[in-house]
mmCIF file of C-alpha atoms in Angstrom:
data_model
loop_
_atom_site.group_PDB
_atom_site.id
_atom_site.type_symbol
_atom_site.label_atom_id
_atom_site.label_comp_id
_atom_site.label_asym_id
_atom_site.label_seq_id
_atom_site.Cartn_x
_atom_site.Cartn_y
_atom_site.Cartn_z
ATOM 1 C CA MET A 12 -48.016 28.592 -12.150
ATOM 2 C CA PRO A 13 -46.778 28.026 -15.858
ATOM 3 C CA ARG A 14 -49.921 27.052 -18.245
ATOM 4 C CA ILE A 15 -49.105 23.601 -19.908
ATOM 5 C CA PRO A 16 -49.879 23.481 -24.309
ATOM 6 C CA ALA A 17 -53.415 21.227 -24.544
ATOM 7 C CA ILE A 18 -50.735 19.637 -27.202
ATOM 8 C CA ALA A 19 -48.409 18.597 -24.028
ATOM 9 C CA ARG A 20 -50.721 16.930 -21.867
ATOM 10 C CA ARG A 21 -52.436 15.151 -24.644
ATOM 11 C CA VAL A 22 -49.468 13.014 -25.070
ATOM 12 C CA PRO A 23 -49.221 10.373 -22.524
ATOM 13 C CA ALA A 24 -46.607 9.725 -20.153
ATOM 14 C CA LYS A 25 -45.120 6.610 -21.980
ATOM 15 C CA TRP A 26 -43.504 8.782 -24.600
ATOM 16 C CA TYR A 27 -42.017 11.038 -21.896
ATOM 17 C CA ALA A 28 -40.683 7.982 -20.608
ATOM 18 C CA ALA A 29 -39.947 6.748 -23.607
ATOM 19 C CA ILE A 30 -37.916 9.666 -24.803
ATOM 20 C CA VAL A 31 -36.372 10.327 -22.061
ATOM 21 C CA GLY A 32 -35.125 6.592 -21.943
ATOM 22 C CA THR A 33 -33.781 7.616 -25.634
ATOM 23 C CA ILE A 34 -31.830 10.263 -24.722
ATOM 24 C CA GLY A 35 -30.127 8.375 -21.588
ATOM 25 C CA LEU A 36 -28.772 5.665 -24.101
ATOM 26 C CA VAL A 37 -27.446 8.244 -26.164
ATOM 27 C CA VAL A 38 -25.492 9.916 -23.584
ATOM 28 C CA SER A 39 -24.409 6.907 -22.424
ATOM 29 C CA ALA A 40 -23.305 5.273 -25.228
ATOM 30 C CA PHE A 41 -21.192 8.613 -26.112
ATOM 31 C CA TYR A 42 -19.184 7.461 -22.582
ATOM 32 C CA GLY A 43 -19.163 3.604 -23.960
ATOM 33 C CA GLY A 44 -22.600 2.141 -22.747
ATOM 34 C CA LEU A 45 -23.182 0.906 -25.844
ATOM 35 C CA SER A 46 -19.576 -0.839 -25.793
ATOM 36 C CA PRO A 47 -19.292 -4.702 -26.329
ATOM 37 C CA VAL A 48 -18.667 -6.223 -23.168
ATOM 38 C CA SER A 49 -15.798 -8.692 -22.929
ATOM 39 C CA HIS A 50 -16.777 -12.022 -21.109
ATOM 40 C CA SER A 51 -12.768 -12.429 -19.223
ATOM 41 C CA SER A 52 -10.770 -9.565 -18.539
ATOM 42 C CA VAL A 53 -8.398 -11.465 -17.106
ATOM 43 C CA ASP A 54 -4.852 -11.084 -19.840
ATOM 44 C CA LYS A 55 -2.903 -14.019 -20.812
ATOM 45 C CA GLY A 56 0.508 -13.671 -19.539
ATOM 46 C CA ARG A 57 3.728 -15.313 -20.815
ATOM 47 C CA VAL A 58 6.355 -16.893 -18.305
ATOM 48 C CA ASP A 59 9.252 -15.068 -18.136
ATOM 49 C CA ALA A 60 7.342 -11.498 -18.851
ATOM 50 C CA VAL A 61 7.502 -9.351 -16.055
ATOM 51 C CA ILE A 62 3.124 -8.904 -15.347
ATOM 52 C CA LYS A 63 3.429 -5.110 -14.483
ATOM 53 C CA GLY A 64 0.937 -4.373 -11.751
ATOM 54 C CA GLY A 65 0.864 -2.874 -8.305
ATOM 55 C CA PRO A 66 1.752 -2.778 -5.645
ATOM 56 C CA TRP A 67 4.338 -5.438 -7.545
ATOM 57 C CA ASN A 68 5.428 -6.446 -10.130
ATOM 58 C CA VAL A 69 5.071 -10.299 -11.676
ATOM 59 C CA THR A 70 7.646 -12.194 -12.893
ATOM 60 C CA VAL A 71 6.618 -16.314 -13.428
ATOM 61 C CA ILE A 72 9.477 -18.210 -14.282
ATOM 62 C CA ASP A 73 8.594 -21.913 -14.077
ATOM 63 C CA ALA A 74 6.479 -24.241 -11.321
ATOM 64 C CA ARG A 75 8.237 -27.531 -10.029
ATOM 65 C CA ILE A 76 7.021 -30.398 -7.795
ATOM 66 C CA LEU A 77 9.073 -30.088 -4.766
ATOM 67 C CA LYS A 78 9.103 -33.719 -2.114
ATOM 68 C CA SER A 79 9.450 -33.156 1.480
ATOM 69 C CA SER A 80 12.843 -31.896 2.787
ATOM 70 C CA LYS A 81 13.929 -31.121 6.091
ATOM 71 C CA ASP A 82 14.274 -27.700 4.845
ATOM 72 C CA LEU A 83 11.046 -27.306 3.366
ATOM 73 C CA GLU A 84 8.629 -29.824 5.502
ATOM 74 C CA VAL A 85 5.308 -31.032 4.232
ATOM 75 C CA THR A 86 2.792 -31.043 7.611
ATOM 76 C CA LYS A 87 1.034 -33.889 6.307
ATOM 77 C CA PRO A 88 2.609 -37.802 5.404
ATOM 78 C CA GLY A 89 2.689 -38.189 1.600
ATOM 79 C CA ASP A 90 2.107 -34.473 0.788
ATOM 80 C CA ARG A 91 3.905 -33.301 -2.208
ATOM 81 C CA TRP A 92 4.963 -29.506 -2.810
ATOM 82 C CA LEU A 93 4.133 -27.681 -6.039
ATOM 83 C CA VAL A 94 6.360 -24.303 -6.007
ATOM 84 C CA VAL A 95 5.254 -21.781 -8.789
ATOM 85 C CA VAL A 96 9.222 -19.304 -8.569
ATOM 86 C CA ALA A 97 8.480 -15.941 -9.300
ATOM 87 C CA THR A 98 10.311 -13.075 -9.463
ATOM 88 C CA VAL A 99 8.598 -10.037 -7.317
ATOM 89 C CA ASP A 100 10.253 -6.483 -7.410
ATOM 90 C CA VAL A 101 7.944 -4.174 -4.987
ATOM 91 C CA THR A 102 6.804 -0.669 -6.474
ATOM 92 C CA SER A 103 4.633 0.352 -3.504
ATOM 93 C CA ASP A 104 6.967 3.195 -1.790
ATOM 94 C CA ASP A 105 6.988 1.109 1.281
ATOM 95 C CA SER A 106 8.674 -2.850 2.275
ATOM 96 C CA ARG A 107 5.621 -5.339 1.574
ATOM 97 C CA ASP A 108 5.114 -7.738 4.020
ATOM 98 C CA ASP A 109 1.988 -9.521 2.423
ATOM 99 C CA LEU A 110 3.852 -10.889 -1.049
ATOM 100 C CA SER A 111 1.121 -14.034 -0.929
ATOM 101 C CA ASP A 112 -1.422 -11.807 -1.553
ATOM 102 C CA ALA A 113 0.329 -11.775 -5.016
ATOM 103 C CA ILE A 114 -0.235 -15.283 -6.317
ATOM 104 C CA ARG A 115 -2.677 -17.518 -6.600
ATOM 105 C CA LEU A 116 -3.298 -20.779 -7.984
ATOM 106 C CA HIS A 117 -6.775 -21.455 -10.981
ATOM 107 C CA ASP A 118 -8.641 -24.885 -10.950
ATOM 108 C CA VAL A 119 -6.034 -27.219 -8.968
ATOM 109 C CA PHE A 120 -7.105 -29.500 -6.988
ATOM 110 C CA GLY A 121 -5.644 -30.619 -3.830
ATOM 111 C CA LEU A 122 -4.227 -27.493 -2.611
ATOM 112 C CA GLN A 123 -4.168 -27.362 1.523
ATOM 113 C CA SER A 124 -5.543 -23.635 1.516
ATOM 114 C CA ALA A 125 -5.789 -20.666 -1.815
ATOM 115 C CA ALA A 126 -3.141 -18.978 -0.255
ATOM 116 C CA PRO A 127 0.040 -20.661 -0.326
ATOM 117 C CA ASN A 128 1.723 -22.261 2.662
ATOM 118 C CA ARG A 129 5.281 -21.018 2.671
ATOM 119 C CA LEU A 130 6.960 -18.203 0.807
ATOM 120 C CA LEU A 131 10.709 -18.683 0.303
ATOM 121 C CA LEU A 132 13.786 -16.660 -1.068
ATOM 122 C CA ALA A 133 15.426 -18.353 -3.504
ATOM 123 C CA ARG A 134 18.482 -16.472 -2.757
ATOM 124 C CA ASP A 135 18.726 -18.047 0.871
ATOM 125 C CA GLY A 136 15.774 -20.012 1.176
ATOM 126 C CA THR A 137 14.350 -17.929 4.328
ATOM 127 C CA ASP A 138 10.690 -17.219 4.376
ATOM 128 C CA VAL A 139 9.414 -14.388 3.457
ATOM 129 C CA SER A 140 8.919 -11.973 5.381
ATOM 130 C CA TYR A 141 9.234 -7.896 3.933
ATOM 131 C CA LEU A 142 10.234 -7.460 0.053
ATOM 132 C CA ASN A 143 11.665 -3.853 0.019
ATOM 133 C CA PRO A 144 11.263 -1.410 -2.897
ATOM 134 C CA GLY A 145 13.608 -1.407 -5.944
ATOM 135 C CA MET A 146 15.221 -4.641 -4.952
ATOM 136 C CA PRO A 147 13.062 -7.441 -6.612
ATOM 137 C CA GLU A 148 13.884 -11.439 -6.091
ATOM 138 C CA ARG A 149 13.664 -14.292 -7.068
ATOM 139 C CA VAL A 150 10.682 -16.325 -4.384
ATOM 140 C CA GLY A 151 8.628 -19.277 -4.465
ATOM 141 C CA PHE A 152 4.850 -19.473 -3.313
ATOM 142 C CA ALA A 153 4.852 -22.899 -2.382
ATOM 143 C CA TRP A 154 1.662 -25.178 -1.512
ATOM 144 C CA GLU A 155 1.608 -28.165 0.053
ATOM 145 C CA GLN A 156 -0.760 -30.489 -1.988
ATOM 146 C CA ALA A 157 -2.396 -34.300 -1.518
ATOM 147 C CA PRO A 158 -1.075 -36.560 -3.844
ATOM 148 C CA THR A 159 -5.117 -37.509 -4.327
ATOM 149 C CA ALA A 160 -4.814 -34.521 -6.912
ATOM 150 C CA GLY A 161 -4.268 -36.575 -9.184
ATOM 151 C CA PRO A 162 -0.384 -36.877 -12.035
ATOM 152 C CA LEU A 163 1.376 -33.949 -12.891
ATOM 153 C CA PRO A 164 0.171 -31.729 -15.131
ATOM 154 C CA ALA A 165 2.047 -29.811 -18.034
ATOM 155 C CA THR A 166 1.029 -26.668 -17.219
ATOM 156 C CA VAL A 167 -0.464 -25.010 -13.919
ATOM 157 C CA GLU A 168 -1.985 -21.546 -14.605
ATOM 158 C CA VAL A 169 -1.256 -19.356 -12.387
ATOM 159 C CA ASN A 170 -3.619 -15.983 -11.388
ATOM 160 C CA ILE A 171 -1.439 -12.694 -10.580
ATOM 161 C CA TYR A 172 -2.780 -10.334 -8.799
ATOM 162 C CA GLY A 173 -2.778 -6.346 -9.025
ATOM 163 C CA GLU A 174 -4.139 -3.925 -6.508
ATOM 164 C CA THR A 175 -5.233 0.098 -6.816
ATOM 165 C CA LEU A 176 -3.064 2.724 -5.129
ATOM 166 C CA ARG A 177 -5.687 5.289 -3.177
ATOM 167 C CA HIS A 178 -7.515 7.114 -0.690
ATOM 168 C CA ASP A 179 -9.893 5.150 1.330
ATOM 169 C CA SER A 180 -13.504 6.038 1.246
ATOM 170 C CA LEU A 181 -14.743 4.566 4.416
ATOM 171 C CA SER A 182 -11.319 5.677 6.515
ATOM 172 C CA GLY A 183 -9.102 7.796 4.907
ATOM 173 C CA GLY A 184 -6.731 5.323 4.655
ATOM 174 C CA ILE A 185 -3.973 4.306 7.315
ATOM 175 C CA VAL A 186 -0.411 5.337 7.121
ATOM 176 C CA PRO A 187 1.583 6.682 5.118
ATOM 177 C CA GLY A 188 0.167 9.489 4.250
ATOM 178 C CA ASN A 189 -3.806 7.838 3.839
ATOM 179 C CA LEU A 190 -2.953 6.588 1.029
ATOM 180 C CA GLY A 191 -4.044 2.101 0.801
ATOM 181 C CA TRP A 192 -4.076 -0.678 -2.277
ATOM 182 C CA PHE A 193 -6.907 -2.109 -2.603
ATOM 183 C CA ASP A 194 -9.200 -2.911 -5.050
ATOM 184 C CA ARG A 195 -6.772 -6.228 -5.578
ATOM 185 C CA ARG A 196 -8.018 -8.383 -8.333
ATOM 186 C CA VAL A 197 -6.869 -10.916 -11.368
ATOM 187 C CA ILE A 198 -4.669 -8.864 -13.538
ATOM 188 C CA ALA A 199 -3.377 -11.547 -15.882
ATOM 189 C CA ARG A 200 -3.078 -15.697 -15.639
ATOM 190 C CA VAL A 201 0.521 -17.546 -17.003
ATOM 191 C CA ALA A 202 -0.234 -20.901 -17.524
ATOM 192 C CA ALA A 203 3.364 -21.850 -16.027
ATOM 193 C CA PRO A 204 5.153 -25.193 -17.697
ATOM 194 C CA VAL A 205 5.226 -27.526 -14.160
ATOM 195 C CA LEU A 206 8.882 -29.200 -13.385
ATOM 196 C CA ASP A 207 9.324 -32.830 -11.937
ATOM 197 C CA LYS A 208 12.455 -31.868 -9.805
ATOM 198 C CA ARG A 209 11.257 -34.957 -6.348
ATOM 199 C CA THR A 210 14.368 -37.134 -7.489
ATOM 200 C CA MET B 18 -66.393 56.242 -15.775
ATOM 201 C CA THR B 19 -63.978 54.804 -16.932
ATOM 202 C CA ALA B 20 -61.870 58.121 -17.229
ATOM 203 C CA GLY B 21 -62.077 58.321 -13.474
ATOM 204 C CA LEU B 22 -60.905 55.779 -12.672
ATOM 205 C CA GLY B 23 -57.579 55.893 -14.366
ATOM 206 C CA PRO B 24 -55.774 57.304 -11.844
ATOM 207 C CA ILE B 25 -56.516 54.318 -9.742
ATOM 208 C CA ARG B 26 -55.532 51.855 -12.126
ATOM 209 C CA ASN B 27 -52.595 53.293 -12.680
ATOM 210 C CA HIS B 28 -51.461 53.611 -8.719
ATOM 211 C CA ARG B 29 -52.513 49.786 -8.327
ATOM 212 C CA ARG B 30 -49.938 49.178 -11.047
ATOM 213 C CA SER B 31 -47.521 51.225 -9.424
ATOM 214 C CA VAL B 32 -47.863 49.187 -6.429
ATOM 215 C CA LEU B 33 -48.690 46.351 -8.112
ATOM 216 C CA SER B 34 -45.294 46.732 -9.613
ATOM 217 C CA ALA B 35 -42.790 48.274 -6.615
ATOM 218 C CA PHE B 36 -44.290 44.550 -5.051
ATOM 219 C CA ARG B 37 -43.411 42.273 -8.208
ATOM 220 C CA GLY B 38 -39.664 44.620 -7.760
ATOM 221 C CA GLY B 39 -39.054 43.931 -4.214
ATOM 222 C CA ARG B 40 -39.988 40.513 -4.715
ATOM 223 C CA ILE B 41 -36.800 39.849 -7.258
ATOM 224 C CA VAL B 42 -34.522 41.744 -5.097
ATOM 225 C CA ARG B 43 -35.826 39.482 -2.011
ATOM 226 C CA ARG B 44 -35.440 36.194 -4.486
ATOM 227 C CA ALA B 45 -32.071 37.929 -5.634
ATOM 228 C CA GLY B 46 -30.822 38.302 -2.091
ATOM 229 C CA HIS B 47 -31.876 34.451 -1.316
ATOM 230 C CA ALA B 48 -29.780 33.599 -4.814
ATOM 231 C CA LEU B 49 -27.418 35.603 -3.599
ATOM 232 C CA ALA B 50 -26.758 34.203 -0.151
ATOM 233 C CA ILE B 51 -25.970 30.765 -1.323
ATOM 234 C CA VAL B 52 -24.364 31.593 -3.436
ATOM 235 C CA ALA B 53 -21.747 33.301 -0.429
ATOM 236 C CA THR B 54 -22.001 30.797 2.069
ATOM 237 C CA LEU B 55 -21.275 27.715 -0.932
ATOM 238 C CA ALA B 56 -18.501 30.256 -1.436
ATOM 239 C CA ALA B 57 -17.807 30.211 2.247
ATOM 240 C CA GLY B 58 -17.943 26.688 2.356
ATOM 241 C CA ALA B 59 -14.972 25.627 -0.233
ATOM 242 C CA ALA B 60 -13.083 28.687 1.220
ATOM 243 C CA ILE B 61 -13.069 26.698 4.524
ATOM 244 C CA THR B 62 -12.357 23.925 2.268
ATOM 245 C CA ASP B 63 -9.732 24.204 0.508
ATOM 246 C CA ARG B 64 -7.925 26.000 2.903
ATOM 247 C CA THR B 65 -8.772 23.075 5.932
ATOM 248 C CA PRO B 66 -5.403 21.297 6.062
ATOM 249 C CA ASP B 67 -6.472 17.259 4.592
ATOM 250 C CA ALA B 68 -6.073 14.313 6.084
ATOM 251 C CA ASP B 69 -2.620 13.565 5.220
ATOM 252 C CA THR B 70 -1.706 17.015 6.948
ATOM 253 C CA GLN B 71 -4.046 16.556 9.957
ATOM 254 C CA GLN B 72 -2.644 12.982 10.958
ATOM 255 C CA HIS B 73 1.060 13.442 10.165
ATOM 256 C CA PRO B 74 3.297 12.155 12.452
ATOM 257 C CA PHE B 75 4.934 14.564 14.287
ATOM 258 C CA ILE B 76 9.081 14.099 12.980
ATOM 259 C CA ARG B 77 11.527 14.445 15.575
ATOM 260 C CA SER B 78 15.094 14.662 14.333
ATOM 261 C CA ALA B 79 18.960 14.144 15.915
ATOM 262 C CA THR B 80 21.979 13.716 14.398
ATOM 263 C CA VAL B 81 24.622 10.823 15.176
ATOM 264 C CA GLY B 82 25.664 10.553 18.441
ATOM 265 C CA HIS B 83 22.602 13.115 20.339
ATOM 266 C CA ALA B 84 19.751 11.459 22.403
ATOM 267 C CA VAL B 85 15.900 12.684 19.981
ATOM 268 C CA ASP B 86 12.798 11.896 22.030
ATOM 269 C CA ALA B 87 10.372 10.069 20.255
ATOM 270 C CA ARG B 88 7.496 10.432 23.602
ATOM 271 C CA THR B 89 7.736 7.252 24.571
ATOM 272 C CA PHE B 90 11.836 6.385 24.414
ATOM 273 C CA ASP B 91 14.367 8.377 23.606
ATOM 274 C CA VAL B 92 17.334 6.740 21.568
ATOM 275 C CA THR B 93 20.659 7.794 20.341
ATOM 276 C CA VAL B 94 22.341 5.966 17.108
ATOM 277 C CA LEU B 95 26.051 5.023 18.017
ATOM 278 C CA GLY B 96 27.422 4.527 14.950
ATOM 279 C CA VAL B 97 26.639 2.395 11.099
ATOM 280 C CA ARG B 98 28.543 -0.131 9.272
ATOM 281 C CA GLY B 99 27.421 -2.069 6.545
ATOM 282 C CA GLY B 100 29.004 -5.330 3.918
ATOM 283 C CA ALA B 101 27.291 -7.467 1.103
ATOM 284 C CA VAL B 102 26.659 -10.632 3.890
ATOM 285 C CA LEU B 103 24.553 -10.536 6.575
ATOM 286 C CA GLY B 104 25.634 -13.731 8.986
ATOM 287 C CA GLY B 105 23.158 -15.413 11.291
ATOM 288 C CA ILE B 106 21.570 -18.643 12.698
ATOM 289 C CA SER B 107 20.471 -19.948 9.950
ATOM 290 C CA GLY B 108 23.667 -19.269 7.573
ATOM 291 C CA SER B 109 24.631 -16.249 5.875
ATOM 292 C CA HIS B 110 23.048 -14.156 3.805
ATOM 293 C CA ASP B 111 24.096 -11.855 0.626
ATOM 294 C CA THR B 112 21.549 -9.065 -0.656
ATOM 295 C CA SER B 113 21.249 -7.463 -4.354
ATOM 296 C CA GLY B 114 21.565 -3.884 -2.505
ATOM 297 C CA VAL B 115 24.359 -3.644 1.190
ATOM 298 C CA TRP B 116 23.551 -4.171 4.614
ATOM 299 C CA VAL B 117 22.999 -1.142 6.852
ATOM 300 C CA LEU B 118 23.613 -2.011 10.514
ATOM 301 C CA VAL B 119 22.834 1.014 12.345
ATOM 302 C CA ARG B 120 24.366 0.488 16.661
ATOM 303 C CA MET B 121 21.528 2.378 19.065
ATOM 304 C CA LYS B 122 21.238 3.428 22.803
ATOM 305 C CA LEU B 123 17.560 2.686 23.235
ATOM 306 C CA ASP B 124 16.036 4.092 26.605
ATOM 307 C CA ALA B 125 12.132 3.907 27.557
ATOM 308 C CA ARG B 126 11.148 7.211 29.402
ATOM 309 C CA THR B 127 8.297 6.701 32.060
ATOM 310 C CA ASN B 128 7.070 3.021 31.071
ATOM 311 C CA PRO B 129 7.487 0.113 29.629
ATOM 312 C CA VAL B 130 7.353 0.680 25.588
ATOM 313 C CA SER B 131 8.552 -2.194 22.869
ATOM 314 C CA LEU B 132 9.737 -1.006 19.513
ATOM 315 C CA GLY B 133 7.550 -2.226 16.552
ATOM 316 C CA TYR B 134 9.093 0.498 14.074
ATOM 317 C CA ALA B 135 11.885 0.847 12.053
ATOM 318 C CA VAL B 136 12.816 1.863 8.817
ATOM 319 C CA LEU B 137 15.329 3.498 6.455
ATOM 320 C CA GLU B 138 13.638 6.514 4.546
ATOM 321 C CA ASP B 139 15.487 7.709 1.109
ATOM 322 C CA SER B 140 14.822 11.737 0.006
ATOM 323 C CA ASP B 141 11.944 10.550 -1.973
ATOM 324 C CA GLY B 142 10.393 8.848 1.028
ATOM 325 C CA ARG B 143 10.331 5.066 0.376
ATOM 326 C CA THR B 144 10.841 3.014 3.367
ATOM 327 C CA TYR B 145 12.584 0.127 3.882
ATOM 328 C CA ARG B 146 12.002 -1.768 6.608
ATOM 329 C CA ALA B 147 14.263 -3.656 9.216
ATOM 330 C CA THR B 148 15.336 -7.170 7.803
ATOM 331 C CA GLY B 149 13.031 -9.861 8.392
ATOM 332 C CA ARG B 150 15.541 -12.558 7.264
ATOM 333 C CA VAL B 151 17.939 -12.768 10.594
ATOM 334 C CA ASP B 152 16.340 -12.203 13.823
ATOM 335 C CA GLN B 153 15.634 -8.899 15.079
ATOM 336 C CA SER B 154 14.802 -9.415 19.033
ATOM 337 C CA ILE B 155 14.810 -6.084 19.816
ATOM 338 C CA LEU B 156 11.801 -4.964 17.364
ATOM 339 C CA GLY B 157 8.221 -5.741 18.840
ATOM 340 C CA GLU B 158 9.759 -8.611 21.500
ATOM 341 C CA ARG B 159 11.969 -6.874 23.507
ATOM 342 C CA SER B 160 10.309 -4.703 26.357
ATOM 343 C CA LEU B 161 12.221 -1.614 27.150
ATOM 344 C CA GLU B 162 11.866 -0.599 30.810
ATOM 345 C CA PRO B 163 11.986 2.859 31.840
ATOM 346 C CA GLY B 164 15.842 3.527 33.440
ATOM 347 C CA VAL B 165 17.894 0.470 31.329
ATOM 348 C CA PRO B 166 18.833 1.048 28.375
ATOM 349 C CA VAL B 167 20.068 -0.710 25.746
ATOM 350 C CA ILE B 168 22.395 -0.679 23.104
ATOM 351 C CA ALA B 169 20.835 -2.794 20.293
ATOM 352 C CA GLU B 170 22.135 -2.885 15.836
ATOM 353 C CA ILE B 171 19.736 -4.009 13.615
ATOM 354 C CA ALA B 172 20.156 -4.558 10.220
ATOM 355 C CA PHE B 173 18.612 -3.314 6.460
ATOM 356 C CA GLU B 174 18.638 -4.494 3.797
ATOM 357 C CA VAL B 175 19.187 -1.362 1.074
ATOM 358 C CA PRO B 176 19.483 -0.690 -2.418
ATOM 359 C CA THR B 177 23.286 0.121 -2.863
ATOM 360 C CA ALA B 178 23.135 2.669 -4.505
ATOM 361 C CA LEU B 179 20.753 5.198 -2.459
ATOM 362 C CA ALA B 180 22.648 3.812 0.861
ATOM 363 C CA GLN B 181 24.418 7.164 1.335
ATOM 364 C CA ASP B 182 20.823 8.660 1.401
ATOM 365 C CA MET B 183 18.992 7.059 3.601
ATOM 366 C CA SER B 184 17.708 8.414 7.249
ATOM 367 C CA LEU B 185 16.617 6.082 10.220
ATOM 368 C CA ARG B 186 13.074 6.375 11.527
ATOM 369 C CA LEU B 187 11.924 4.566 14.619
ATOM 370 C CA ALA B 188 8.089 4.345 16.574
ATOM 371 C CA VAL B 189 6.628 2.242 18.850
ATOM 372 C CA SER B 190 3.343 0.939 16.668
ATOM 373 C CA PRO B 191 4.186 -1.206 13.465
ATOM 374 C CA THR B 192 1.016 0.332 11.400
ATOM 375 C CA ASP B 193 0.144 3.101 12.503
ATOM 376 C CA GLN B 194 2.185 6.185 13.202
ATOM 377 C CA ARG B 195 -0.432 8.922 13.039
ATOM 378 C CA MET B 196 -0.257 11.914 15.418
ATOM 379 C CA ASP B 197 2.838 9.578 17.422
ATOM 380 C CA ALA B 198 6.198 10.570 17.595
ATOM 381 C CA VAL B 199 8.608 9.774 15.210
ATOM 382 C CA ALA B 200 12.332 9.941 15.888
ATOM 383 C CA GLN B 201 14.595 10.364 12.774
ATOM 384 C CA VAL B 202 17.891 10.271 12.333
ATOM 385 C CA ARG B 203 20.037 10.704 8.943
ATOM 386 C CA LEU B 204 23.013 8.281 8.534
ATOM 387 C CA PRO B 205 26.573 9.642 7.723
ATOM 388 C CA ILE B 206 26.883 7.036 4.642
ATOM 389 C CA THR B 207 29.003 7.868 1.336
ATOM 390 C CA ALA B 208 28.513 6.653 -1.513
ATOM 391 C CA GLY B 209 31.964 5.615 -1.493
ATOM 392 C CA GLN B 210 31.519 3.650 1.774
ATOM 393 C CA ALA B 211 28.389 1.899 -0.189
ATOM 394 C CA ARG B 212 30.170 0.947 -2.627
ATOM 395 C CA GLN B 213 33.280 -0.229 -0.375
ATOM 396 C CA TRP B 214 31.064 -2.305 2.120
ATOM 397 C CA HIS B 215 28.567 -3.748 -0.967
ATOM 398 C CA ALA B 216 32.209 -5.668 -2.052
ATOM 399 C CA ASP B 217 32.935 -6.273 1.440
ATOM 400 C CA LYS B 218 31.723 -10.458 1.774
ATOM 401 C CA ASN B 219 33.047 -10.886 4.898
ATOM 402 C CA PRO B 220 30.217 -11.927 6.734
ATOM 403 C CA LEU B 221 28.740 -9.067 9.307
ATOM 404 C CA THR B 222 27.477 -10.282 12.539
ATOM 405 C CA LEU B 223 24.825 -8.814 14.148
ATOM 406 C CA ALA B 224 25.078 -7.540 17.694
ATOM 407 C CA ALA B 225 23.818 -8.816 20.294
ATOM 408 C CA ILE B 226 21.873 -7.270 22.558
ATOM 409 C CA SER B 227 23.452 -5.336 25.255
ATOM 410 C CA VAL B 228 23.127 -2.721 28.680
ATOM 411 C CA PRO B 229 25.762 0.254 28.372
ATOM 412 C CA THR B 230 27.809 0.055 31.698
#
């Protein structure tokens, strides 16, 4: 058993704690532990600018208010459609059917649900099931909105979400290749102009 | 007296040093055993196939005109055609790429089975699902009965530049093909054909599901 020097035995334990804590702070400082923390990690995006992410890149074009029609019928009489038009380019290696996860509206009231009610292909108005990699398409993300939401705003804030391709830490992921898209988060917020297309 | 104890002390010292030497050798042996165990573990881990390899699907390949056994069903690709516009109940559907329509014979082997997974895969491993823009009841909805083969056509939308680089892949599960058979057939599309299809604006009509006579 090594003998502890007498002087070391006289040093109070809290001094040791202070020394260890100081060393910890110094070490963490080298790895950014003392860097200032950003209060808002959401980047401001611009209309018509590509927001690069995964498994899709999104370019917000505009937002439109539409009235109910035969092809786009509201479920509650009097409701209207708030449609965000965006170009979506699938960057993953497989066709995606989860595009409704790509966009949410920020601080918009009177929506029937947080997720868009319909996703429509601008090309022919069909509902989007899959979008293919490397084949960008203009898509309308449509929310049914109650008229009680108030007057039309000049702009709406659109949150663009991205995910990370990685192995599932729990199960190893699902096919293909045991990799999956996880950690969905807002990567940018775009203020889109609102166009009233009801007339 | 002290002089008489000299040899005894020397003896004790030599026994003690021999004992200490044995302890050092023993400790070194323990350390070596731990290192050897860790090295063996690392070697085993390195040589064990990863999850991707262990759980990969079993690809069964064939060429056009030849049946391929996908464990629960057989498929024979009969032909392929394409164009720029696909007709449907709700109207015509254009594309930024090209429509590829694959005609095939499907035959359940022993039990009723549904086709859940139909993709075209390019040489870089990117997959393009059968389109959802038109009704394709052969996928998921229709049950294939053993002994009753059907002929069906499935439509895909792919980039024109990659159309000559596609293989059809079919399986039962729409989401999980791990450790299951996947039928694969390389499609005989040329770059010239793909360009011609891209320029052809005559709407294609997906053939109805039929029973071969």
